[in-house]
Amino acid sequence: MRHIISVLMENEPGALSRVVGLFSQRNFNIESLTVAPTEDATLSRLTVTTLGSDRVIEQITKQLNKLIDVVKVVDLTEGDHIERELMMIKLKATGQMRDEIKRTADIFRGQIIDVTPTTYTVQLAGASDKLDAFIDAIGTSGIMEVVRTGVSGLSRGEKVLSL
Amino acid sequence: MVVITGQVMSHLIGEDAFQETDMIGVSRPVVKHSFSVQNPEDIPAIIKKAFHIAESGRPGPVVVDIPKDMTTPTERYPYEYPASVKLRSYNPVSRGHTGQIKKAMDMVLSAKRPVIYSGGGIVMGDASNELTELAQMLNVPVTNTLMGLGGYPGTDRQFIGMLGMHGSYEANMTMHHADLILAVGARFDDRVTNALDKFCPTAKVIHVDIDPAAISKTIKADVPIVGPAKSVLAEMVSIVKASKKQIDKEALESWWQQIEEWRTRHGGRFRTDDSELMKPQQVIEMLSKVTNGDAYVCSDVGQHQMFAAQYYKFNKPNRWINSGGLGTMGFGLPAAMGVKLNFPDADVACVTGEGSIQMNIQELSTISQYDIPVKVICLNNQSLGMVRQWQDMNYESRHSQSYMKSLPDFIKLVEAYGHVGMKVDKYEDLEAAMQEAFSLKDRMVFMDIAVDPFEHVYPMQVPRGSMRDMWLTKTERT
């Protein structure tokens, strides 16, 4: 099953490599990974989406907790949560395709953030499967470049991941 | 262990400078944590943190990488070594959950075929007395892992030997048939469990460990308890003392009868009539005799290590030092030197083979330099015995890279370094020679002992079987 694991960790050199190293060393899977400092500059928040059985996920959270730099770990998929991923996609946009892309982007509530006579760049945010659906709708032949941030997420309601 | 590594000057880092290596990077997979010094004034606090992390919780090595310019003698800083250390992201547990411990003891007292399976956590966690008290109060059999030997007295009736791949017949049988396993400071590793899906089918598992990640990693624990072995076991002892419920003595009696039957079946016997040369097991038994089972025994990796684990009777914790799950040949001699430096009056033996000893043979020089009179017991079978044993058993005796046709004359070698060499090739000479070696208190002695090159370590678990599936001799299987 797919899990979204959120990690609060010391914003220190080497911390990220320890997390990434742990995943490769123990043969854990990484679907996506995103990391940035939080409002407290001494802390970073890392979100990793991973696939695994309950036993594997239990090991992942335990092994993450074991890292000295890691302050807190939560598996967001255990409760109600919100997840978003941002994608920027550069498309060939000539002739009829210009209208078609615009229409599709509107349907997906995307925005065209860069325009040239031959290209459109669309920005789209949402759950990962929505981004996948947009790619499917556009068709791969017109895609010049895709960049995705990986999943970020947090729990719904009062629940927070903090010190 | 705290390792201080020297690094190139900080302005050169990342430029592939002379002798530059990313020490933090290369050591990352094998350390508990590491620090890179960025400012000289941080050094005292970092060292304090390093030792705190290395010693507490589940102990582990910590690397402190110090660029050369961080210790420039012309630059001076006030030296302030912090009195205490606090890390917000690191708080190892100091005691187990009382509710879980009570639940566990209720299960133990209800068990009919219980066994205590204890590991290196007992030795590291200084919990040997508590373990012994609990086991003896309950009259429950105790088996130790390779790292746990000495955690429970090896000559006690309740001790059923080491378990696992080369564990005793009775230990593996007891585990397989148990209805309750109390695992303390052990981690159900693959050299213990054999095939996970066939592991101890009738047993409930209580697992006590200071490392939460060790619990339910391979074998699911019915009652997990995260905490230091010492305090958890002490709590268990006081629960049993206060409990009105008693363990079922009758059931335990017939359990013991069964165990004794198993004990007599194999009982650690080995043949001595199939070879002209002496058997490695005999050498270890003699070592145990000559040192009254009270030496510090360090070992390398291979057959000699297993024989030492099986035939040396460790009655005290911290007497058996080997590299365990890492399985690093070459560990024995430096380890023995470290032990001897710390306990200069104790007998310290390095049980090794002619393969392992050559991994760090240059330490013979360090031994001269610092005058560290350890005794090397080299079981010379002219081959990498354990590798050859596997080739015998699994590859139809097609031996590859496991024989030694290029051995040095060890006696000449150690004499060249200024030490004492003794060659023994007859069992009749062994006792006197070993007595003499240990009587030379201030000399390093290397005993090159010729043993049967065809001997195998038994029992040996059958691959992908359960714990009770073992080869007992070259021809006899359970």
XYZ file of C-alpha atoms in Angstrom:
641
model
C 0.000 0.000 0.000
C 1.034 3.581 -0.636
C 1.967 5.612 2.443
C 2.905 9.232 2.956
C 5.431 9.590 5.727
C 6.184 13.010 7.136
C 9.456 13.566 8.946
C 10.466 16.503 11.085
C 14.233 16.652 11.340
C 17.165 18.828 12.261
C 18.013 21.222 9.448
C 21.642 20.164 9.400
C 24.120 19.126 6.726
C 24.085 15.400 6.247
C 20.598 14.841 7.657
C 19.000 14.340 4.254
C 21.701 11.939 3.110
C 21.112 9.835 6.210
C 17.409 9.537 5.409
C 17.983 8.747 1.751
C 20.804 6.366 2.625
C 18.541 4.525 5.026
C 15.982 3.889 2.287
C 18.499 2.502 -0.179
C 20.454 0.570 2.456
C 17.368 -1.238 3.724
C 15.805 -1.734 0.345
C 12.831 0.529 1.078
C 11.069 2.061 -1.860
C 10.840 5.826 -2.506
C 8.067 7.019 -4.833
C 8.669 10.683 -4.206
C 10.549 12.821 -1.758
C 10.340 16.457 -0.902
C 12.160 18.473 1.726
C 12.387 22.105 2.831
C 12.944 24.116 6.011
C 9.929 24.897 8.196
C 8.894 28.148 9.922
C 11.505 27.196 12.532
C 14.756 27.493 10.580
C 16.434 24.782 12.682
C 13.942 22.196 11.436
C 13.299 20.675 8.040
C 10.214 18.814 7.005
C 10.596 15.895 4.671
C 7.750 14.037 3.035
C 8.321 10.688 1.448
C 5.787 8.553 -0.365
C 6.563 4.902 -0.290
C 5.046 1.527 -1.063
C 5.131 -1.406 1.308
C 3.312 -3.900 3.459
C 2.324 -2.916 6.989
C 5.437 -4.634 8.286
C 7.712 -2.723 5.942
C 6.052 0.586 6.811
C 6.468 -0.188 10.520
C 10.165 -0.813 9.915
C 10.491 2.394 7.881
C 9.001 4.539 10.645
C 11.059 2.776 13.325
C 14.279 3.065 11.371
C 13.592 6.740 10.614
C 12.961 7.385 14.301
C 16.286 5.770 15.075
C 18.199 8.386 13.111
C 19.627 10.916 15.537
C 18.659 13.872 13.321
C 15.035 12.835 13.113
C 12.798 14.576 15.646
C 9.384 13.168 14.745
C 7.835 10.827 12.240
C 4.213 10.408 11.276
C 2.511 8.210 8.714
C -0.089 10.621 7.315
C -2.013 7.852 5.596
C -2.941 6.421 9.000
C -5.492 9.241 9.428
C -7.401 11.875 7.473
C -4.962 14.006 5.588
C -4.523 16.386 2.705
C -1.917 15.822 0.049
C -0.810 17.973 -2.830
C 1.770 17.813 -5.538
C 2.732 20.586 -7.924
C 3.537 19.923 -11.574
C 4.833 22.169 -14.302
C 4.420 20.737 -17.765
C 5.752 22.229 -20.958
C 3.662 21.371 -24.038
C 3.954 21.856 -27.776
C 1.206 24.353 -28.493
C 0.576 25.109 -32.155
C -2.550 25.284 -34.279
C -5.598 23.592 -32.833
C -3.635 22.297 -29.863
C -3.436 25.786 -28.350
C -7.183 25.823 -27.704
C -7.277 22.186 -26.729
C -4.565 22.608 -24.075
C -6.227 25.713 -22.704
C -9.563 23.889 -22.388
C -8.023 20.847 -20.704
C -5.979 23.020 -18.332
C -9.174 24.849 -17.366
C -11.006 21.594 -16.711
C -8.157 20.535 -14.387
C -7.980 24.001 -12.847
C -4.466 24.441 -14.110
C -2.874 27.724 -15.073
C -0.819 28.539 -18.088
C 2.213 30.264 -16.610
C 4.423 30.661 -19.676
C 3.454 31.236 -23.259
C 5.526 31.334 -26.458
C 4.271 31.121 -30.041
C 4.937 27.381 -30.011
C 4.663 26.308 -26.349
C 2.479 26.505 -23.266
C 3.695 25.728 -19.775
C 0.911 24.594 -17.488
C 1.059 24.630 -13.708
C -1.134 22.133 -11.932
C -1.516 21.300 -8.255
C -3.405 18.424 -6.695
C -3.198 14.867 -5.614
C -0.730 12.841 -7.643
C -3.426 10.894 -9.498
C -4.960 14.143 -10.726
C -1.605 15.122 -12.221
C -1.397 11.680 -13.826
C -4.888 12.149 -15.232
C -3.910 15.471 -16.812
C -0.912 13.838 -18.501
C -3.202 11.091 -19.809
C -5.722 13.676 -21.074
C -3.082 15.688 -22.912
C -1.396 12.646 -24.413
C 2.331 12.036 -24.334
C 3.025 13.169 -27.897
C 2.731 16.865 -27.062
C 4.743 16.804 -23.848
C 8.151 18.475 -24.016
C 9.071 18.418 -20.334
C 7.513 17.548 -16.990
C 8.678 18.490 -13.515
C 6.843 17.426 -10.348
C 7.633 18.388 -6.778
C 6.661 15.133 -5.143
C 3.950 14.866 -2.560
C 3.556 17.209 0.405
C 0.901 16.625 2.972
C -0.462 17.255 6.416
C -3.163 15.927 8.704
C -6.666 17.371 8.662
C -7.973 19.318 11.628
C -6.140 20.121 14.839
C -3.522 17.413 14.527
C -0.043 18.791 13.746
C 3.481 17.533 13.365
C 5.619 19.850 15.476
C 8.053 19.810 18.384
C 33.086 3.631 20.220
C 33.906 7.134 19.124
C 36.105 7.402 16.038
C 37.965 10.643 15.406
C 38.938 10.953 11.764
C 41.355 13.506 10.368
C 40.120 15.501 7.398
C 41.839 17.818 4.940
C 41.699 21.553 5.602
C 38.162 22.833 5.375
C 38.786 25.072 2.375
C 39.989 22.029 0.424
C 36.948 19.832 1.143
C 35.243 18.811 -2.072
C 38.266 19.497 -4.258
C 39.626 15.924 -4.282
C 42.593 17.175 -2.269
C 45.523 14.931 -1.303
C 44.235 12.140 0.954
C 40.753 13.618 0.989
C 37.975 11.110 1.594
C 34.386 11.846 2.463
C 34.641 10.167 5.870
C 31.104 11.071 6.875
C 29.809 9.618 3.626
C 31.827 6.405 3.590
C 31.085 5.647 7.227
C 27.394 6.587 7.150
C 25.939 3.108 6.577
C 27.854 1.617 9.502
C 27.656 4.281 12.205
C 25.010 5.350 14.672
C 25.741 8.994 13.991
C 28.494 11.277 12.766
C 29.655 14.845 13.200
C 31.727 17.079 11.008
C 33.480 19.884 12.874
C 32.878 23.294 11.262
C 34.213 25.555 14.038
C 37.018 24.735 16.479
C 35.054 26.085 19.439
C 32.358 23.451 18.808
C 34.773 20.561 19.429
C 34.132 20.041 23.169
C 30.348 20.005 22.753
C 30.565 17.661 19.770
C 32.829 15.244 21.641
C 30.408 15.286 24.566
C 27.490 14.524 22.253
C 29.481 11.846 20.444
C 30.193 9.892 23.626
C 26.634 10.336 24.853
C 25.190 8.921 21.634
C 27.771 6.142 21.394
C 27.101 4.846 24.914
C 23.379 5.349 25.433
C 20.335 3.553 24.071
C 21.459 0.854 21.698
C 25.187 1.621 21.685
C 26.893 2.225 18.373
C 29.900 3.864 16.783
C 30.011 7.619 16.285
C 32.398 9.357 13.886
C 33.764 12.844 14.491
C 35.455 14.183 11.367
C 37.878 17.010 12.142
C 39.428 19.069 9.338
C 43.100 19.825 9.908
C 42.584 23.570 10.296
C 40.177 23.014 13.199
C 43.118 22.175 15.435
C 45.677 24.725 14.294
C 47.961 25.203 17.305
C 48.220 28.962 16.873
C 44.501 29.493 17.204
C 43.293 29.393 20.789
C 39.803 29.011 22.167
C 38.492 28.728 25.713
C 38.001 25.072 26.585
C 34.528 24.491 27.948
C 33.509 20.871 28.201
C 29.748 20.768 28.758
C 28.619 19.068 31.968
C 25.523 17.589 30.393
C 24.102 17.038 26.972
C 20.600 17.310 25.625
C 19.488 16.399 22.144
C 15.860 17.121 21.363
C 15.774 14.466 18.704
C 17.399 11.695 20.746
C 15.803 10.349 23.898
C 16.489 6.662 24.424
C 13.998 4.934 26.711
C 15.109 4.501 30.300
C 12.550 1.900 31.357
C 9.996 -0.493 29.917
C 6.230 -0.091 29.946
C 4.982 -1.528 33.243
C 1.675 -2.690 31.805
C 3.455 -4.632 29.076
C 5.897 -6.129 31.567
C 3.007 -7.311 33.765
C 1.270 -8.798 30.766
C 4.486 -10.546 29.789
C 4.999 -12.027 33.229
C 1.433 -13.261 33.305
C 2.198 -15.161 30.103
C 5.468 -16.491 31.482
C 3.758 -17.765 34.638
C 1.072 -19.458 32.538
C 3.582 -21.139 30.223
C 4.157 -24.874 30.209
C 7.209 -25.015 27.956
C 8.961 -21.662 28.392
C 12.477 -20.719 27.305
C 14.562 -17.592 27.790
C 16.463 -16.587 24.673
C 18.920 -13.846 25.553
C 21.500 -11.983 23.542
C 24.198 -9.363 23.518
C 21.845 -6.845 25.092
C 22.297 -8.650 28.412
C 26.060 -8.221 28.209
C 25.975 -4.652 26.874
C 23.204 -3.696 29.264
C 24.894 -5.155 32.357
C 21.809 -7.274 33.044
C 23.434 -10.608 33.694
C 22.563 -10.726 37.416
C 18.937 -9.832 36.788
C 18.653 -12.426 34.035
C 20.194 -15.115 36.217
C 17.924 -14.270 39.130
C 14.782 -14.361 37.006
C 15.716 -17.600 35.252
C 16.615 -19.368 38.488
C 13.513 -18.160 40.330
C 11.384 -19.630 37.568
C 13.568 -22.664 36.798
C 13.304 -21.887 33.083
C 15.898 -23.050 30.513
C 18.167 -20.349 29.109
C 19.790 -20.236 25.695
C 22.221 -17.513 24.627
C 23.015 -16.072 21.235
C 26.614 -15.850 20.077
C 26.827 -12.319 21.463
C 24.996 -13.218 24.638
C 27.366 -15.954 25.854
C 28.381 -15.356 29.444
C 25.194 -13.399 30.057
C 24.021 -16.521 31.849
C 26.548 -18.848 33.567
C 27.666 -21.423 30.988
C 28.156 -24.230 33.503
C 24.748 -23.832 35.153
C 22.284 -26.709 34.767
C 19.646 -24.378 33.325
C 21.952 -23.268 30.530
C 21.205 -25.238 27.375
C 23.897 -23.713 25.171
C 24.026 -21.369 22.250
C 21.157 -21.515 19.753
C 20.937 -21.083 16.018
C 22.888 -22.264 13.010
C 25.615 -23.864 15.114
C 23.632 -23.924 18.323
C 23.389 -26.941 20.548
C 20.895 -29.670 19.676
C 19.045 -29.144 22.951
C 18.854 -25.350 22.545
C 17.400 -25.567 19.046
C 14.992 -28.352 20.011
C 13.888 -26.435 23.107
C 13.228 -23.329 21.053
C 11.294 -25.228 18.408
C 9.004 -26.942 20.908
C 8.567 -24.057 23.338
C 5.145 -22.536 23.963
C 6.684 -19.275 25.159
C 9.874 -17.482 24.190
C 11.094 -14.670 26.403
C 13.605 -12.894 24.174
C 15.770 -10.316 25.922
C 18.404 -8.215 24.185
C 18.383 -10.462 21.144
C 17.218 -9.710 17.622
C 16.006 -12.939 15.947
C 18.673 -12.670 13.293
C 18.914 -15.099 10.408
C 21.721 -17.106 12.001
C 19.348 -17.793 14.892
C 15.922 -18.317 13.379
C 16.618 -20.336 10.237
C 13.535 -20.098 7.944
C 11.186 -17.481 9.378
C 7.996 -19.227 8.246
C 8.997 -22.382 10.094
C 10.246 -20.649 13.227
C 8.998 -22.055 16.537
C 5.432 -22.799 15.409
C 3.876 -23.185 18.867
C 5.556 -20.295 20.635
C 4.205 -16.959 21.793
C 6.937 -14.346 21.745
C 7.767 -11.707 24.332
C 10.483 -9.448 22.987
C 12.433 -7.065 25.212
C 14.889 -4.755 23.469
C 16.149 -1.218 23.863
C 15.898 -0.713 20.115
C 12.259 -0.473 18.961
C 13.369 -1.270 15.417
C 14.691 -4.656 16.556
C 11.232 -5.678 17.724
C 8.985 -7.420 15.192
C 11.587 -6.860 12.476
C 11.767 -10.525 11.528
C 9.587 -12.393 14.046
C 6.422 -10.670 15.188
C 6.347 -10.133 18.945
C 3.112 -10.919 20.781
C 4.248 -8.697 23.631
C 6.789 -6.048 22.645
C 8.661 -4.290 25.443
C 10.993 -1.418 24.588
C 13.460 -0.770 27.369
C 16.868 -1.518 28.845
C 17.300 -5.201 29.719
C 18.517 -4.446 33.240
C 15.524 -2.460 34.475
C 12.955 -4.561 32.611
C 14.357 -7.792 34.046
C 14.542 -6.273 37.535
C 10.887 -5.330 37.233
C 10.078 -8.855 36.068
C 11.872 -10.294 39.092
C 9.866 -8.163 41.496
C 6.602 -9.042 39.739
C 7.333 -12.760 40.112
C 8.276 -12.259 43.769
C 5.030 -10.429 44.478
C 2.810 -12.661 42.364
C 0.373 -15.111 43.920
C 0.338 -17.023 40.660
C 3.008 -19.700 40.415
C 4.528 -21.226 37.337
C 3.133 -24.736 36.658
C 5.823 -26.844 38.346
C 4.524 -30.154 37.031
C 4.489 -28.983 33.433
C 7.950 -27.541 33.905
C 9.161 -30.829 35.333
C 8.172 -32.784 32.243
C 9.587 -29.970 30.052
C 12.918 -30.380 31.798
C 12.768 -34.153 31.368
C 12.358 -33.650 27.646
C 15.213 -31.147 27.547
C 17.529 -33.488 29.441
C 16.706 -36.202 26.937
C 17.723 -33.875 24.121
C 20.831 -32.873 26.034
C 22.045 -36.449 26.277
C 21.305 -37.198 22.647
C 23.973 -34.942 21.152
C 25.528 -33.285 24.140
C 28.282 -31.519 22.230
C 30.115 -34.715 21.429
C 32.603 -35.004 18.589
C 34.692 -37.820 17.177
C 38.371 -38.013 17.977
C 39.050 -41.351 16.286
C 38.782 -40.299 12.648
C 41.969 -38.293 12.442
C 45.605 -38.511 13.439
C 45.608 -34.834 14.247
C 43.896 -33.348 17.237
C 40.429 -31.871 16.995
C 39.857 -28.123 17.260
C 37.185 -28.796 19.889
C 39.806 -30.449 22.085
C 41.938 -27.336 21.920
C 39.090 -25.124 23.092
C 38.194 -27.533 25.887
C 41.826 -27.422 26.964
C 41.849 -23.627 26.820
C 38.769 -23.591 29.027
C 40.509 -25.964 31.447
C 43.871 -24.209 31.538
C 42.313 -20.784 32.079
C 39.636 -22.074 34.488
C 36.964 -20.703 32.170
C 37.927 -17.249 33.341
C 39.960 -15.810 30.474
C 38.860 -13.040 28.178
C 38.450 -14.826 24.879
C 38.435 -12.852 21.650
C 37.909 -14.506 18.321
C 37.954 -13.985 14.615
C 35.408 -15.504 12.265
C 34.985 -19.057 11.127
C 35.066 -22.574 12.510
C 37.410 -21.623 15.347
C 34.898 -18.970 16.437
C 32.045 -21.464 16.559
C 34.151 -24.027 18.413
C 35.140 -21.371 20.942
C 31.485 -20.400 21.371
C 30.427 -24.023 21.790
C 33.211 -25.425 23.952
C 34.516 -22.592 26.101
C 32.302 -22.332 29.171
C 31.678 -18.652 29.735
C 30.442 -18.071 33.254
C 30.711 -14.304 33.282
C 29.555 -11.588 30.921
C 32.075 -9.622 28.854
C 34.463 -12.575 28.672
C 33.668 -13.377 25.046
C 34.458 -10.713 22.482
C 33.791 -11.323 18.810
C 32.353 -9.480 15.848
C 29.008 -11.323 15.887
C 26.646 -10.536 13.067
C 29.215 -8.490 11.180
C 31.469 -11.508 10.799
C 34.721 -9.650 10.295
C 37.842 -11.760 10.046
C 40.769 -9.879 11.555
C 38.763 -8.610 14.520
C 40.266 -10.970 17.082
C 43.830 -9.803 17.566
C 43.171 -6.047 17.876
C 40.202 -6.818 20.141
C 42.402 -8.967 22.380
C 44.964 -6.171 22.505
C 42.311 -3.681 23.579
C 41.039 -6.008 26.288
C 44.552 -6.688 27.546
C 45.323 -2.974 27.752
C 42.231 -2.519 29.889
C 42.791 -5.621 32.042
C 46.582 -5.985 32.197
C 46.451 -8.686 34.874
C 43.868 -10.890 33.184
C 44.479 -13.798 30.831
C 43.509 -12.689 27.348
C 43.339 -15.187 24.516
C 42.722 -14.625 20.849
C 41.242 -17.774 19.370
C 41.836 -17.577 15.662
C 42.641 -19.489 12.525
C 45.556 -19.302 10.156
C 43.313 -17.395 7.733
C 41.835 -14.808 10.091
C 45.081 -14.025 11.909
C 46.703 -12.900 8.683
C 44.101 -10.167 8.242
C 45.755 -8.084 10.945
C 49.080 -9.824 11.438
C 50.904 -6.473 11.439
C 49.560 -5.913 14.942
C 52.355 -8.173 16.157
C 54.415 -5.022 15.821
C 51.994 -2.917 17.872
C 52.109 -5.632 20.525
C 55.889 -5.165 20.776
C 55.621 -1.423 20.743
C 53.119 -1.224 23.587
C 54.024 -4.467 25.351
C 50.642 -6.198 25.225
C 51.199 -9.850 26.166
C 48.112 -11.531 24.685
C 48.018 -15.247 23.861
C 47.113 -16.257 20.330
C 45.547 -19.699 20.003
C 45.732 -20.380 16.292
C 43.713 -23.409 15.190
C 45.680 -24.181 12.083
C 43.706 -26.376 9.695
C 45.410 -24.995 6.601
C 42.167 -23.795 5.127
C 39.379 -21.276 5.514
C 37.521 -23.968 7.404
C 34.013 -22.560 7.444
C 34.112 -21.697 3.754
C 35.424 -25.156 3.029
C 32.733 -26.730 5.217
C 30.025 -24.999 3.148
C 31.741 -26.109 -0.039
C 31.791 -29.654 1.353
C 28.130 -29.576 2.308
C 26.549 -27.484 -0.435
C 28.956 -27.709 -3.372
C 29.987 -31.367 -3.385
C 33.399 -30.634 -1.897
C 34.480 -28.548 -4.853
C 36.897 -26.388 -2.913
C 37.552 -22.951 -4.272
C 39.660 -20.210 -2.697
C 39.317 -21.938 0.659
C 42.679 -23.650 0.996
C 45.969 -22.246 2.163
C 49.035 -23.358 0.241
C 50.977 -20.232 0.998
C 51.064 -20.142 4.761
C 53.988 -18.428 6.455
C 56.019 -20.156 9.121
C 54.142 -18.524 11.989
C 56.799 -19.416 14.530
C 59.542 -17.655 12.572
C 57.194 -14.770 11.942
C 56.291 -14.116 15.566
C 59.882 -14.629 16.639
C 60.938 -12.027 14.111
C 58.667 -9.593 15.931
C 60.287 -10.607 19.229
C 57.491 -12.808 20.552
C 57.297 -16.433 21.655
C 56.127 -19.028 19.134
C 54.986 -22.538 20.030
C 54.123 -25.242 17.568
C 51.888 -28.029 18.811
C 50.830 -30.955 16.675
C 50.100 -33.681 19.208
C 47.263 -33.628 21.675
C 49.570 -35.153 24.307
C 51.701 -32.003 24.205
C 48.843 -29.554 24.268
C 48.170 -29.164 27.974
C 51.790 -28.621 28.974
C 52.369 -26.181 26.118
C 49.259 -24.194 26.922
C 50.143 -24.115 30.623
C 53.540 -22.766 29.691
C 52.089 -20.177 27.328
C 49.826 -18.767 30.017
C 52.596 -18.878 32.611
C 54.652 -16.484 30.492
C 52.712 -13.530 31.875
C 54.730 -10.777 30.251
C 55.278 -12.348 26.856
C 53.113 -12.471 23.820
C 52.780 -16.131 22.851
C 51.576 -17.468 19.534
C 50.438 -21.087 19.670
C 50.339 -22.573 16.184
C 48.235 -25.674 16.744
C 47.790 -28.197 13.955
C 44.220 -29.478 13.934
C 42.230 -31.853 11.739
C 41.635 -29.997 8.456
C 38.545 -32.075 7.658
C 36.567 -31.319 10.796
C 33.166 -29.649 10.488
C 31.203 -27.599 12.984
C 28.105 -29.425 14.204
C 25.248 -29.191 14.880
C 24.459 -27.220 11.770
C 20.977 -26.150 10.828
C 19.720 -27.296 7.473
C 19.196 -24.317 5.151
C 15.586 -23.091 4.872
C 14.492 -25.510 7.575
C 13.077 -24.901 11.015
C 15.186 -24.542 14.126
C 15.067 -28.266 14.805
C 16.323 -29.290 11.364
C 20.005 -29.971 11.907
C 22.948 -31.980 10.766
C 24.399 -33.522 13.932
C 27.441 -35.121 12.348
C 28.655 -35.581 8.776
C 26.193 -38.435 8.341
C 23.460 -37.942 10.918
C 20.442 -35.638 10.485
C 17.451 -34.859 12.677
